Amino acid sequence: MTTSTPDTADTIARLCGGRPAVLRGAGLEWPVYAALQESRLRELDDRPVVAEGPERQPVTAWLTEVLDELRVERPQGLYLRNQLISEFEPTLWSLVPREVRRLNWLLALPADARPDWVWLMIGGAGTSSPLHVDTMASAAWNLLCSGRKKWTFHSPARAEEWHLLPPGCCTAGACDEESVEVVQGPGDIVVTPSGWAHEVHNVTGTVSVTANFINRSNLDFAKRYFEVLGKTADHELLTAVGATFERLGAGGVSGASTVSAGSSSR
């Protein structure tokens, strides 16, 4: 586990690291951090949202009801956990630093094949995300805008052992067994590398934004994941994306509109 207070260039590098990391205060100056403060969210038009209830069942509630969970002493257990930014307030994505947005090579895919991987999360104290591995063997960053979260990570080796990853994703000696815990505070960014199983508990009411990505740092892991699953089309898609970026010598999505795709996983 890496704990540090990095500058902007260091943040970009650490977002692509191979071990879980908490970057203390790294998101405090991101415009999206200010935009996702509770007072700013309450300025938005109220709207129905689909949250999780106490038993993780889908519950339709009003945004103000979910925001009220941040303040009350005994919250109902509502957790807005799978709210796509694109369907909630698309302009929020533009408030994430451009260099961070460009980390996800899959944004270069055509719109009908491009996975939508940016979420808003709002939950009261006691809500949680169950143990899981992120979609398509991607990595992720999570910026906490208010409150405190407790994260527990388990290595890809343990994720395989617990059948959260298919056997064979880890290369020999590259996935040692390890578990780490961290408490995240406002402005901290937590990094989840590909294949790391994790569960997250909201110690207090929280608001956060999170995004997944695949790029040079984890492309081989994601390709191996699809190879093990026998998903040839997805493996070929990632191979094409990687080849395009290597040819361009680019670290972001600029100039990569030539990437074509026959299929994608959502």
PDB file of C-alpha atoms in Angstrom:
ATOM      1  CA  MET A   1       0.000   0.000   0.000  1.00  0.00           C
ATOM      2  CA  THR A   2       1.348   3.385  -1.029  1.00  0.00           C
ATOM      3  CA  THR A   3       0.375   6.493   0.957  1.00  0.00           C
ATOM      4  CA  SER A   4       1.598   9.863  -0.268  1.00  0.00           C
ATOM      5  CA  THR A   5       0.747  13.427  -1.222  1.00  0.00           C
ATOM      6  CA  PRO A   6       1.833  13.631  -4.874  1.00  0.00           C
ATOM      7  CA  ASP A   7       2.081  16.436  -7.378  1.00  0.00           C
ATOM      8  CA  THR A   8       0.055  16.301 -10.614  1.00  0.00           C
ATOM      9  CA  ALA A   9       2.572  14.327 -12.671  1.00  0.00           C
ATOM     10  CA  ASP A  10       3.139  11.895  -9.840  1.00  0.00           C
ATOM     11  CA  THR A  11      -0.624  11.448  -9.428  1.00  0.00           C
ATOM     12  CA  ILE A  12      -0.976  10.301 -13.036  1.00  0.00           C
ATOM     13  CA  ALA A  13       1.819   7.755 -12.604  1.00  0.00           C
ATOM     14  CA  ARG A  14       0.469   6.446  -9.309  1.00  0.00           C
ATOM     15  CA  LEU A  15      -3.053   6.041 -10.706  1.00  0.00           C
ATOM     16  CA  CYS A  16      -1.539   3.357 -12.932  1.00  0.00           C
ATOM     17  CA  GLY A  17       0.404   1.550 -10.202  1.00  0.00           C
ATOM     18  CA  GLY A  18       0.343  -2.181  -9.596  1.00  0.00           C
ATOM     19  CA  ARG A  19      -0.541  -2.050  -5.883  1.00  0.00           C
ATOM     20  CA  PRO A  20      -3.444  -0.347  -4.086  1.00  0.00           C
ATOM     21  CA  ALA A  21      -2.615   3.228  -3.186  1.00  0.00           C
ATOM     22  CA  VAL A  22      -4.156   6.157  -1.341  1.00  0.00           C
ATOM     23  CA  LEU A  23      -3.032   9.545  -2.622  1.00  0.00           C
ATOM     24  CA  ARG A  24      -3.643  11.938   0.247  1.00  0.00           C
ATOM     25  CA  GLY A  25      -5.256  15.196  -0.824  1.00  0.00           C
ATOM     26  CA  ALA A  26      -4.487  14.571  -4.497  1.00  0.00           C
ATOM     27  CA  GLY A  27      -8.012  15.488  -5.623  1.00  0.00           C
ATOM     28  CA  LEU A  28      -8.591  18.597  -3.523  1.00  0.00           C
ATOM     29  CA  GLU A  29      -7.885  20.911  -6.461  1.00  0.00           C
ATOM     30  CA  TRP A  30      -9.891  18.940  -9.015  1.00  0.00           C
ATOM     31  CA  PRO A  31     -12.927  21.037 -10.077  1.00  0.00           C
ATOM     32  CA  VAL A  32     -15.162  17.976  -9.725  1.00  0.00           C
ATOM     33  CA  TYR A  33     -14.296  17.865  -6.003  1.00  0.00           C
ATOM     34  CA  ALA A  34     -15.937  21.259  -5.456  1.00  0.00           C
ATOM     35  CA  ALA A  35     -18.871  20.385  -7.722  1.00  0.00           C
ATOM     36  CA  LEU A  36     -19.701  17.292  -5.673  1.00  0.00           C
ATOM     37  CA  GLN A  37     -19.925  18.959  -2.292  1.00  0.00           C
ATOM     38  CA  GLU A  38     -23.328  18.348  -0.694  1.00  0.00           C
ATOM     39  CA  SER A  39     -24.328  22.016  -0.876  1.00  0.00           C
ATOM     40  CA  ARG A  40     -23.633  22.071  -4.621  1.00  0.00           C
ATOM     41  CA  LEU A  41     -25.536  18.837  -5.203  1.00  0.00           C
ATOM     42  CA  ARG A  42     -28.549  20.312  -3.432  1.00  0.00           C
ATOM     43  CA  GLU A  43     -28.533  23.176  -5.935  1.00  0.00           C
ATOM     44  CA  LEU A  44     -29.329  20.722  -8.734  1.00  0.00           C
ATOM     45  CA  ASP A  45     -32.906  19.999  -9.757  1.00  0.00           C
ATOM     46  CA  ASP A  46     -34.303  17.218  -7.610  1.00  0.00           C
ATOM     47  CA  ARG A  47     -34.799  14.004  -9.557  1.00  0.00           C
ATOM     48  CA  PRO A  48     -35.636  10.331  -9.063  1.00  0.00           C
ATOM     49  CA  VAL A  49     -32.621   8.025  -8.818  1.00  0.00           C
ATOM     50  CA  VAL A  50     -32.264   4.267  -8.424  1.00  0.00           C
ATOM     51  CA  ALA A  51     -30.341   3.496  -5.250  1.00  0.00           C
ATOM     52  CA  GLU A  52     -29.688   0.349  -3.268  1.00  0.00           C
ATOM     53  CA  GLY A  53     -31.811  -0.329  -0.207  1.00  0.00           C
ATOM     54  CA  PRO A  54     -30.650  -1.975   3.026  1.00  0.00           C
ATOM     55  CA  GLU A  55     -30.883  -5.443   1.471  1.00  0.00           C
ATOM     56  CA  ARG A  56     -29.082  -4.260  -1.701  1.00  0.00           C
ATOM     57  CA  GLN A  57     -32.380  -4.280  -3.587  1.00  0.00           C
ATOM     58  CA  PRO A  58     -33.033  -1.467  -6.115  1.00  0.00           C
ATOM     59  CA  VAL A  59     -35.058   1.376  -4.630  1.00  0.00           C
ATOM     60  CA  THR A  60     -36.304   4.463  -6.468  1.00  0.00           C
ATOM     61  CA  ALA A  61     -35.806   7.567  -4.348  1.00  0.00           C
ATOM     62  CA  TRP A  62     -35.432  11.292  -4.821  1.00  0.00           C
ATOM     63  CA  LEU A  63     -31.950  12.762  -4.908  1.00  0.00           C
ATOM     64  CA  THR A  64     -32.752  14.883  -1.855  1.00  0.00           C
ATOM     65  CA  GLU A  65     -33.696  11.723   0.067  1.00  0.00           C
ATOM     66  CA  VAL A  66     -30.312  10.205  -0.705  1.00  0.00           C
ATOM     67  CA  LEU A  67     -28.515  13.424   0.250  1.00  0.00           C
ATOM     68  CA  ASP A  68     -30.439  13.522   3.528  1.00  0.00           C
ATOM     69  CA  GLU A  69     -28.785  10.185   4.379  1.00  0.00           C
ATOM     70  CA  LEU A  70     -25.500  12.085   4.750  1.00  0.00           C
ATOM     71  CA  ARG A  71     -26.809  14.065   7.717  1.00  0.00           C
ATOM     72  CA  VAL A  72     -29.203  11.913   9.710  1.00  0.00           C
ATOM     73  CA  GLU A  73     -28.096  10.038  12.817  1.00  0.00           C
ATOM     74  CA  ARG A  74     -29.932   6.856  11.754  1.00  0.00           C
ATOM     75  CA  PRO A  75     -29.839   6.595   7.931  1.00  0.00           C
ATOM     76  CA  GLN A  76     -32.267   4.308   6.131  1.00  0.00           C
ATOM     77  CA  GLY A  77     -29.462   2.530   4.279  1.00  0.00           C
ATOM     78  CA  LEU A  78     -29.947   4.100   0.845  1.00  0.00           C
ATOM     79  CA  TYR A  79     -26.815   3.932  -1.303  1.00  0.00           C
ATOM     80  CA  LEU A  80     -26.587   5.543  -4.735  1.00  0.00           C
ATOM     81  CA  ARG A  81     -23.842   3.193  -5.918  1.00  0.00           C
ATOM     82  CA  ASN A  82     -24.329   2.589  -9.642  1.00  0.00           C
ATOM     83  CA  GLN A  83     -25.300   6.053 -10.859  1.00  0.00           C
ATOM     84  CA  LEU A  84     -23.649   6.781 -14.196  1.00  0.00           C
ATOM     85  CA  ILE A  85     -22.363  10.347 -14.419  1.00  0.00           C
ATOM     86  CA  SER A  86     -23.436  10.437 -18.073  1.00  0.00           C
ATOM     87  CA  GLU A  87     -27.067   9.923 -17.030  1.00  0.00           C
ATOM     88  CA  PHE A  88     -26.946  12.151 -13.956  1.00  0.00           C
ATOM     89  CA  GLU A  89     -24.981  15.281 -14.881  1.00  0.00           C
ATOM     90  CA  PRO A  90     -22.681  14.725 -17.900  1.00  0.00           C
ATOM     91  CA  THR A  91     -20.791  17.994 -17.394  1.00  0.00           C
ATOM     92  CA  LEU A  92     -19.222  16.584 -14.212  1.00  0.00           C
ATOM     93  CA  TRP A  93     -16.858  14.441 -16.293  1.00  0.00           C
ATOM     94  CA  SER A  94     -15.353  17.552 -17.880  1.00  0.00           C
ATOM     95  CA  LEU A  95     -14.429  18.730 -14.370  1.00  0.00           C
ATOM     96  CA  VAL A  96     -12.008  15.823 -13.975  1.00  0.00           C
ATOM     97  CA  PRO A  97      -8.481  16.838 -15.083  1.00  0.00           C
ATOM     98  CA  ARG A  98      -7.929  16.135 -18.766  1.00  0.00           C
ATOM     99  CA  GLU A  99      -4.830  14.016 -18.096  1.00  0.00           C
ATOM    100  CA  VAL A 100      -6.880  11.760 -15.825  1.00  0.00           C
ATOM    101  CA  ARG A 101      -9.729  11.421 -18.321  1.00  0.00           C
ATOM    102  CA  ARG A 102      -7.200  10.424 -20.964  1.00  0.00           C
ATOM    103  CA  LEU A 103      -5.981   7.474 -18.904  1.00  0.00           C
ATOM    104  CA  ASN A 104      -8.737   5.253 -20.296  1.00  0.00           C
ATOM    105  CA  TRP A 105      -7.710   4.060 -23.755  1.00  0.00           C
ATOM    106  CA  LEU A 106     -11.163   2.584 -24.347  1.00  0.00           C
ATOM    107  CA  LEU A 107     -12.554   6.102 -24.738  1.00  0.00           C
ATOM    108  CA  ALA A 108     -11.037   5.935 -28.226  1.00  0.00           C
ATOM    109  CA  LEU A 109     -13.555   3.277 -29.268  1.00  0.00           C
ATOM    110  CA  PRO A 110     -16.657   4.163 -31.307  1.00  0.00           C
ATOM    111  CA  ALA A 111     -19.571   5.316 -29.167  1.00  0.00           C
ATOM    112  CA  ASP A 112     -21.519   2.075 -29.596  1.00  0.00           C
ATOM    113  CA  ALA A 113     -18.579   0.009 -28.308  1.00  0.00           C
ATOM    114  CA  ARG A 114     -17.238   2.363 -25.643  1.00  0.00           C
ATOM    115  CA  PRO A 115     -17.879   1.243 -22.047  1.00  0.00           C
ATOM    116  CA  ASP A 116     -19.426   3.888 -19.784  1.00  0.00           C
ATOM    117  CA  TRP A 117     -17.213   3.702 -16.706  1.00  0.00           C
ATOM    118  CA  VAL A 118     -17.751   6.811 -14.582  1.00  0.00           C
ATOM    119  CA  TRP A 119     -20.051   6.721 -11.547  1.00  0.00           C
ATOM    120  CA  LEU A 120     -21.339   8.996  -8.789  1.00  0.00           C
ATOM    121  CA  MET A 121     -21.689   7.379  -5.355  1.00  0.00           C
ATOM    122  CA  ILE A 122     -23.660   8.800  -2.399  1.00  0.00           C
ATOM    123  CA  GLY A 123     -24.368   6.823   0.755  1.00  0.00           C
ATOM    124  CA  GLY A 124     -25.037   7.173   4.441  1.00  0.00           C
ATOM    125  CA  ALA A 125     -22.964   5.732   7.255  1.00  0.00           C
ATOM    126  CA  GLY A 126     -23.041   1.946   7.302  1.00  0.00           C
ATOM    127  CA  THR A 127     -23.642   1.412   3.596  1.00  0.00           C
ATOM    128  CA  SER A 128     -21.092  -0.614   1.664  1.00  0.00           C
ATOM    129  CA  SER A 129     -19.949  -2.218  -1.568  1.00  0.00           C
ATOM    130  CA  PRO A 130     -19.552  -6.015  -1.323  1.00  0.00           C
ATOM    131  CA  LEU A 131     -16.337  -7.867  -2.140  1.00  0.00           C
ATOM    132  CA  HIS A 132     -15.774  -7.754  -5.904  1.00  0.00           C
ATOM    133  CA  VAL A 133     -13.266  -7.355  -8.734  1.00  0.00           C
ATOM    134  CA  ASP A 134     -13.852  -4.483 -11.146  1.00  0.00           C
ATOM    135  CA  THR A 135     -15.416  -4.963 -14.570  1.00  0.00           C
ATOM    136  CA  MET A 136     -13.383  -6.294 -17.508  1.00  0.00           C
ATOM    137  CA  ALA A 137     -10.292  -6.616 -15.268  1.00  0.00           C
ATOM    138  CA  SER A 138      -9.953  -2.831 -15.388  1.00  0.00           C
ATOM    139  CA  ALA A 139      -8.266  -0.599 -12.822  1.00  0.00           C
ATOM    140  CA  ALA A 140     -10.028   2.296 -11.098  1.00  0.00           C
ATOM    141  CA  TRP A 141      -9.580   5.520  -9.176  1.00  0.00           C
ATOM    142  CA  ASN A 142     -12.004   6.857  -6.564  1.00  0.00           C
ATOM    143  CA  LEU A 143     -12.035  10.472  -5.386  1.00  0.00           C
ATOM    144  CA  LEU A 144     -13.781  11.007  -2.053  1.00  0.00           C
ATOM    145  CA  CYS A 145     -15.469  14.394  -1.889  1.00  0.00           C
ATOM    146  CA  SER A 146     -16.872  14.130   1.635  1.00  0.00           C
ATOM    147  CA  GLY A 147     -16.894  11.709   4.571  1.00  0.00           C
ATOM    148  CA  ARG A 148     -14.725   8.662   5.248  1.00  0.00           C
ATOM    149  CA  LYS A 149     -14.502   5.264   3.557  1.00  0.00           C
ATOM    150  CA  LYS A 150     -12.732   2.129   4.742  1.00  0.00           C
ATOM    151  CA  TRP A 151     -11.259  -0.047   1.989  1.00  0.00           C
ATOM    152  CA  THR A 152     -10.092  -3.650   2.303  1.00  0.00           C
ATOM    153  CA  PHE A 153      -8.059  -5.039  -0.610  1.00  0.00           C
ATOM    154  CA  HIS A 154      -7.096  -8.615  -1.425  1.00  0.00           C
ATOM    155  CA  SER A 155      -4.504  -9.593  -4.040  1.00  0.00           C
ATOM    156  CA  PRO A 156      -5.387 -11.129  -7.423  1.00  0.00           C
ATOM    157  CA  ALA A 157      -4.097 -14.459  -6.090  1.00  0.00           C
ATOM    158  CA  ARG A 158      -6.768 -14.409  -3.406  1.00  0.00           C
ATOM    159  CA  ALA A 159      -9.348 -13.184  -5.908  1.00  0.00           C
ATOM    160  CA  GLU A 160      -8.607 -16.317  -7.954  1.00  0.00           C
ATOM    161  CA  GLU A 161      -8.786 -18.498  -4.855  1.00  0.00           C
ATOM    162  CA  TRP A 162     -12.220 -17.055  -4.026  1.00  0.00           C
ATOM    163  CA  HIS A 163     -13.439 -17.429  -7.641  1.00  0.00           C
ATOM    164  CA  LEU A 164     -13.734 -13.672  -8.169  1.00  0.00           C
ATOM    165  CA  LEU A 165     -11.245 -14.042 -11.028  1.00  0.00           C
ATOM    166  CA  PRO A 166     -10.927 -17.051 -13.341  1.00  0.00           C
ATOM    167  CA  PRO A 167      -7.867 -19.220 -12.575  1.00  0.00           C
ATOM    168  CA  GLY A 168      -4.857 -18.347 -14.695  1.00  0.00           C
ATOM    169  CA  CYS A 169      -5.104 -14.542 -14.663  1.00  0.00           C
ATOM    170  CA  CYS A 170      -2.044 -14.182 -12.447  1.00  0.00           C
ATOM    171  CA  THR A 171       1.378 -14.817 -13.876  1.00  0.00           C
ATOM    172  CA  ALA A 172       3.855 -16.801 -11.777  1.00  0.00           C
ATOM    173  CA  GLY A 173       5.319 -14.690  -8.980  1.00  0.00           C
ATOM    174  CA  ALA A 174       3.359 -11.594  -9.982  1.00  0.00           C
ATOM    175  CA  CYS A 175       0.323 -11.982  -7.720  1.00  0.00           C
ATOM    176  CA  ASP A 176       1.543 -12.588  -4.189  1.00  0.00           C
ATOM    177  CA  GLU A 177      -1.089 -13.054  -1.510  1.00  0.00           C
ATOM    178  CA  GLU A 178      -1.657  -9.809   0.325  1.00  0.00           C
ATOM    179  CA  SER A 179      -4.436  -7.945   2.113  1.00  0.00           C
ATOM    180  CA  VAL A 180      -4.350  -4.245   2.938  1.00  0.00           C
ATOM    181  CA  GLU A 181      -6.718  -1.766   4.581  1.00  0.00           C
ATOM    182  CA  VAL A 182      -6.937   1.989   4.275  1.00  0.00           C
ATOM    183  CA  VAL A 183      -9.262   4.740   5.484  1.00  0.00           C
ATOM    184  CA  GLN A 184      -9.926   7.399   2.846  1.00  0.00           C
ATOM    185  CA  GLY A 185     -10.729  11.015   3.730  1.00  0.00           C
ATOM    186  CA  PRO A 186     -11.995  14.009   1.728  1.00  0.00           C
ATOM    187  CA  GLY A 187      -9.762  14.832  -1.225  1.00  0.00           C
ATOM    188  CA  ASP A 188      -7.990  11.460  -1.081  1.00  0.00           C
ATOM    189  CA  ILE A 189      -7.846   9.300  -4.208  1.00  0.00           C
ATOM    190  CA  VAL A 190      -7.812   5.529  -3.781  1.00  0.00           C
ATOM    191  CA  VAL A 191      -6.347   3.459  -6.621  1.00  0.00           C
ATOM    192  CA  THR A 192      -7.580  -0.087  -7.293  1.00  0.00           C
ATOM    193  CA  PRO A 193      -5.267  -1.968  -9.680  1.00  0.00           C
ATOM    194  CA  SER A 194      -6.584  -4.616 -12.052  1.00  0.00           C
ATOM    195  CA  GLY A 195      -7.569  -7.894 -10.440  1.00  0.00           C
ATOM    196  CA  TRP A 196      -7.499  -6.694  -6.825  1.00  0.00           C
ATOM    197  CA  ALA A 197     -10.629  -7.747  -4.943  1.00  0.00           C
ATOM    198  CA  HIS A 198     -11.998  -5.090  -2.620  1.00  0.00           C
ATOM    199  CA  GLU A 199     -14.874  -4.197  -0.343  1.00  0.00           C
ATOM    200  CA  VAL A 200     -15.696  -0.680   0.780  1.00  0.00           C
ATOM    201  CA  HIS A 201     -17.562   0.534   3.871  1.00  0.00           C
ATOM    202  CA  ASN A 202     -18.845   4.058   4.405  1.00  0.00           C
ATOM    203  CA  VAL A 203     -17.699   4.954   7.914  1.00  0.00           C
ATOM    204  CA  THR A 204     -19.721   8.183   7.644  1.00  0.00           C
ATOM    205  CA  GLY A 205     -21.965   9.554   4.936  1.00  0.00           C
ATOM    206  CA  THR A 206     -19.932   9.926   1.737  1.00  0.00           C
ATOM    207  CA  VAL A 207     -19.972  11.409  -1.750  1.00  0.00           C
ATOM    208  CA  SER A 208     -17.441  10.162  -4.296  1.00  0.00           C
ATOM    209  CA  VAL A 209     -16.769   9.865  -7.993  1.00  0.00           C
ATOM    210  CA  THR A 210     -15.049   6.847  -9.507  1.00  0.00           C
ATOM    211  CA  ALA A 211     -13.857   5.808 -12.954  1.00  0.00           C
ATOM    212  CA  ASN A 212     -12.350   2.652 -14.427  1.00  0.00           C
ATOM    213  CA  PHE A 213      -9.690   2.457 -17.113  1.00  0.00           C
ATOM    214  CA  ILE A 214      -7.564   0.186 -19.255  1.00  0.00           C
ATOM    215  CA  ASN A 215      -4.299   1.453 -20.718  1.00  0.00           C
ATOM    216  CA  ARG A 216      -0.676   0.404 -21.120  1.00  0.00           C
ATOM    217  CA  SER A 217      -0.343  -0.239 -17.378  1.00  0.00           C
ATOM    218  CA  ASN A 218      -2.953  -3.026 -17.218  1.00  0.00           C
ATOM    219  CA  LEU A 219      -3.634  -4.001 -20.831  1.00  0.00           C
ATOM    220  CA  ASP A 220      -1.761  -7.309 -20.581  1.00  0.00           C
ATOM    221  CA  PHE A 221      -3.697  -8.298 -17.464  1.00  0.00           C
ATOM    222  CA  ALA A 222      -7.044  -7.498 -19.130  1.00  0.00           C
ATOM    223  CA  LYS A 223      -6.065  -9.400 -22.276  1.00  0.00           C
ATOM    224  CA  ARG A 224      -5.041 -12.418 -20.199  1.00  0.00           C
ATOM    225  CA  TYR A 225      -8.386 -12.204 -18.358  1.00  0.00           C
ATOM    226  CA  PHE A 226     -10.338 -12.460 -21.604  1.00  0.00           C
ATOM    227  CA  GLU A 227      -8.009 -15.126 -22.962  1.00  0.00           C
ATOM    228  CA  VAL A 228      -8.651 -17.284 -19.884  1.00  0.00           C
ATOM    229  CA  LEU A 229     -12.399 -16.751 -20.264  1.00  0.00           C
ATOM    230  CA  GLY A 230     -12.224 -17.696 -23.933  1.00  0.00           C
ATOM    231  CA  LYS A 231     -13.732 -14.354 -25.002  1.00  0.00           C
ATOM    232  CA  THR A 232     -11.880 -14.056 -28.284  1.00  0.00           C
ATOM    233  CA  ALA A 233     -13.691 -10.962 -29.563  1.00  0.00           C
ATOM    234  CA  ASP A 234     -12.913  -8.958 -26.416  1.00  0.00           C
ATOM    235  CA  HIS A 235      -9.294 -10.129 -26.468  1.00  0.00           C
ATOM    236  CA  GLU A 236      -8.962  -9.045 -30.088  1.00  0.00           C
ATOM    237  CA  LEU A 237     -10.578  -5.702 -29.282  1.00  0.00           C
ATOM    238  CA  LEU A 238      -8.038  -4.951 -26.568  1.00  0.00           C
ATOM    239  CA  THR A 239      -5.214  -6.127 -28.813  1.00  0.00           C
ATOM    240  CA  ALA A 240      -6.366  -3.677 -31.502  1.00  0.00           C
ATOM    241  CA  VAL A 241      -6.631  -0.827 -29.005  1.00  0.00           C
ATOM    242  CA  GLY A 242      -3.140  -1.539 -27.646  1.00  0.00           C
ATOM    243  CA  ALA A 243      -1.618  -1.787 -31.105  1.00  0.00           C
ATOM    244  CA  THR A 244      -3.149   1.549 -32.110  1.00  0.00           C
ATOM    245  CA  PHE A 245      -1.776   3.394 -29.100  1.00  0.00           C
ATOM    246  CA  GLU A 246       1.645   1.810 -29.462  1.00  0.00           C
ATOM    247  CA  ARG A 247       1.706   2.886 -33.094  1.00  0.00           C
ATOM    248  CA  LEU A 248       0.707   6.422 -32.157  1.00  0.00           C
ATOM    249  CA  GLY A 249       3.099   6.490 -29.222  1.00  0.00           C
ATOM    250  CA  ALA A 250       0.311   8.112 -27.207  1.00  0.00           C
ATOM    251  CA  GLY A 251      -0.539   7.882 -23.536  1.00  0.00           C
ATOM    252  CA  GLY A 252      -4.074   9.187 -23.867  1.00  0.00           C
ATOM    253  CA  VAL A 253      -6.959   9.041 -26.326  1.00  0.00           C
ATOM    254  CA  SER A 254      -5.890  11.887 -28.609  1.00  0.00           C
ATOM    255  CA  GLY A 255      -5.715  10.874 -32.243  1.00  0.00           C
ATOM    256  CA  ALA A 256      -6.962   7.350 -31.617  1.00  0.00           C
ATOM    257  CA  SER A 257     -10.283   7.599 -33.417  1.00  0.00           C
ATOM    258  CA  THR A 258      -9.049   5.003 -35.923  1.00  0.00           C
ATOM    259  CA  VAL A 259      -9.584   2.182 -33.409  1.00  0.00           C
ATOM    260  CA  SER A 260     -12.372  -0.082 -34.607  1.00  0.00           C
ATOM    261  CA  ALA A 261     -14.306  -2.667 -32.649  1.00  0.00           C
ATOM    262  CA  GLY A 262     -16.567  -5.542 -33.458  1.00  0.00           C
ATOM    263  CA  SER A 263     -17.783  -6.023 -29.884  1.00  0.00           C
ATOM    264  CA  SER A 264     -17.308  -4.887 -26.338  1.00  0.00           C
ATOM    265  CA  SER A 265     -18.245  -5.898 -22.814  1.00  0.00           C
ATOM    266  CA  ARG A 266     -20.300  -3.502 -20.724  1.00  0.00           C
TER     267      ARG A 266
END
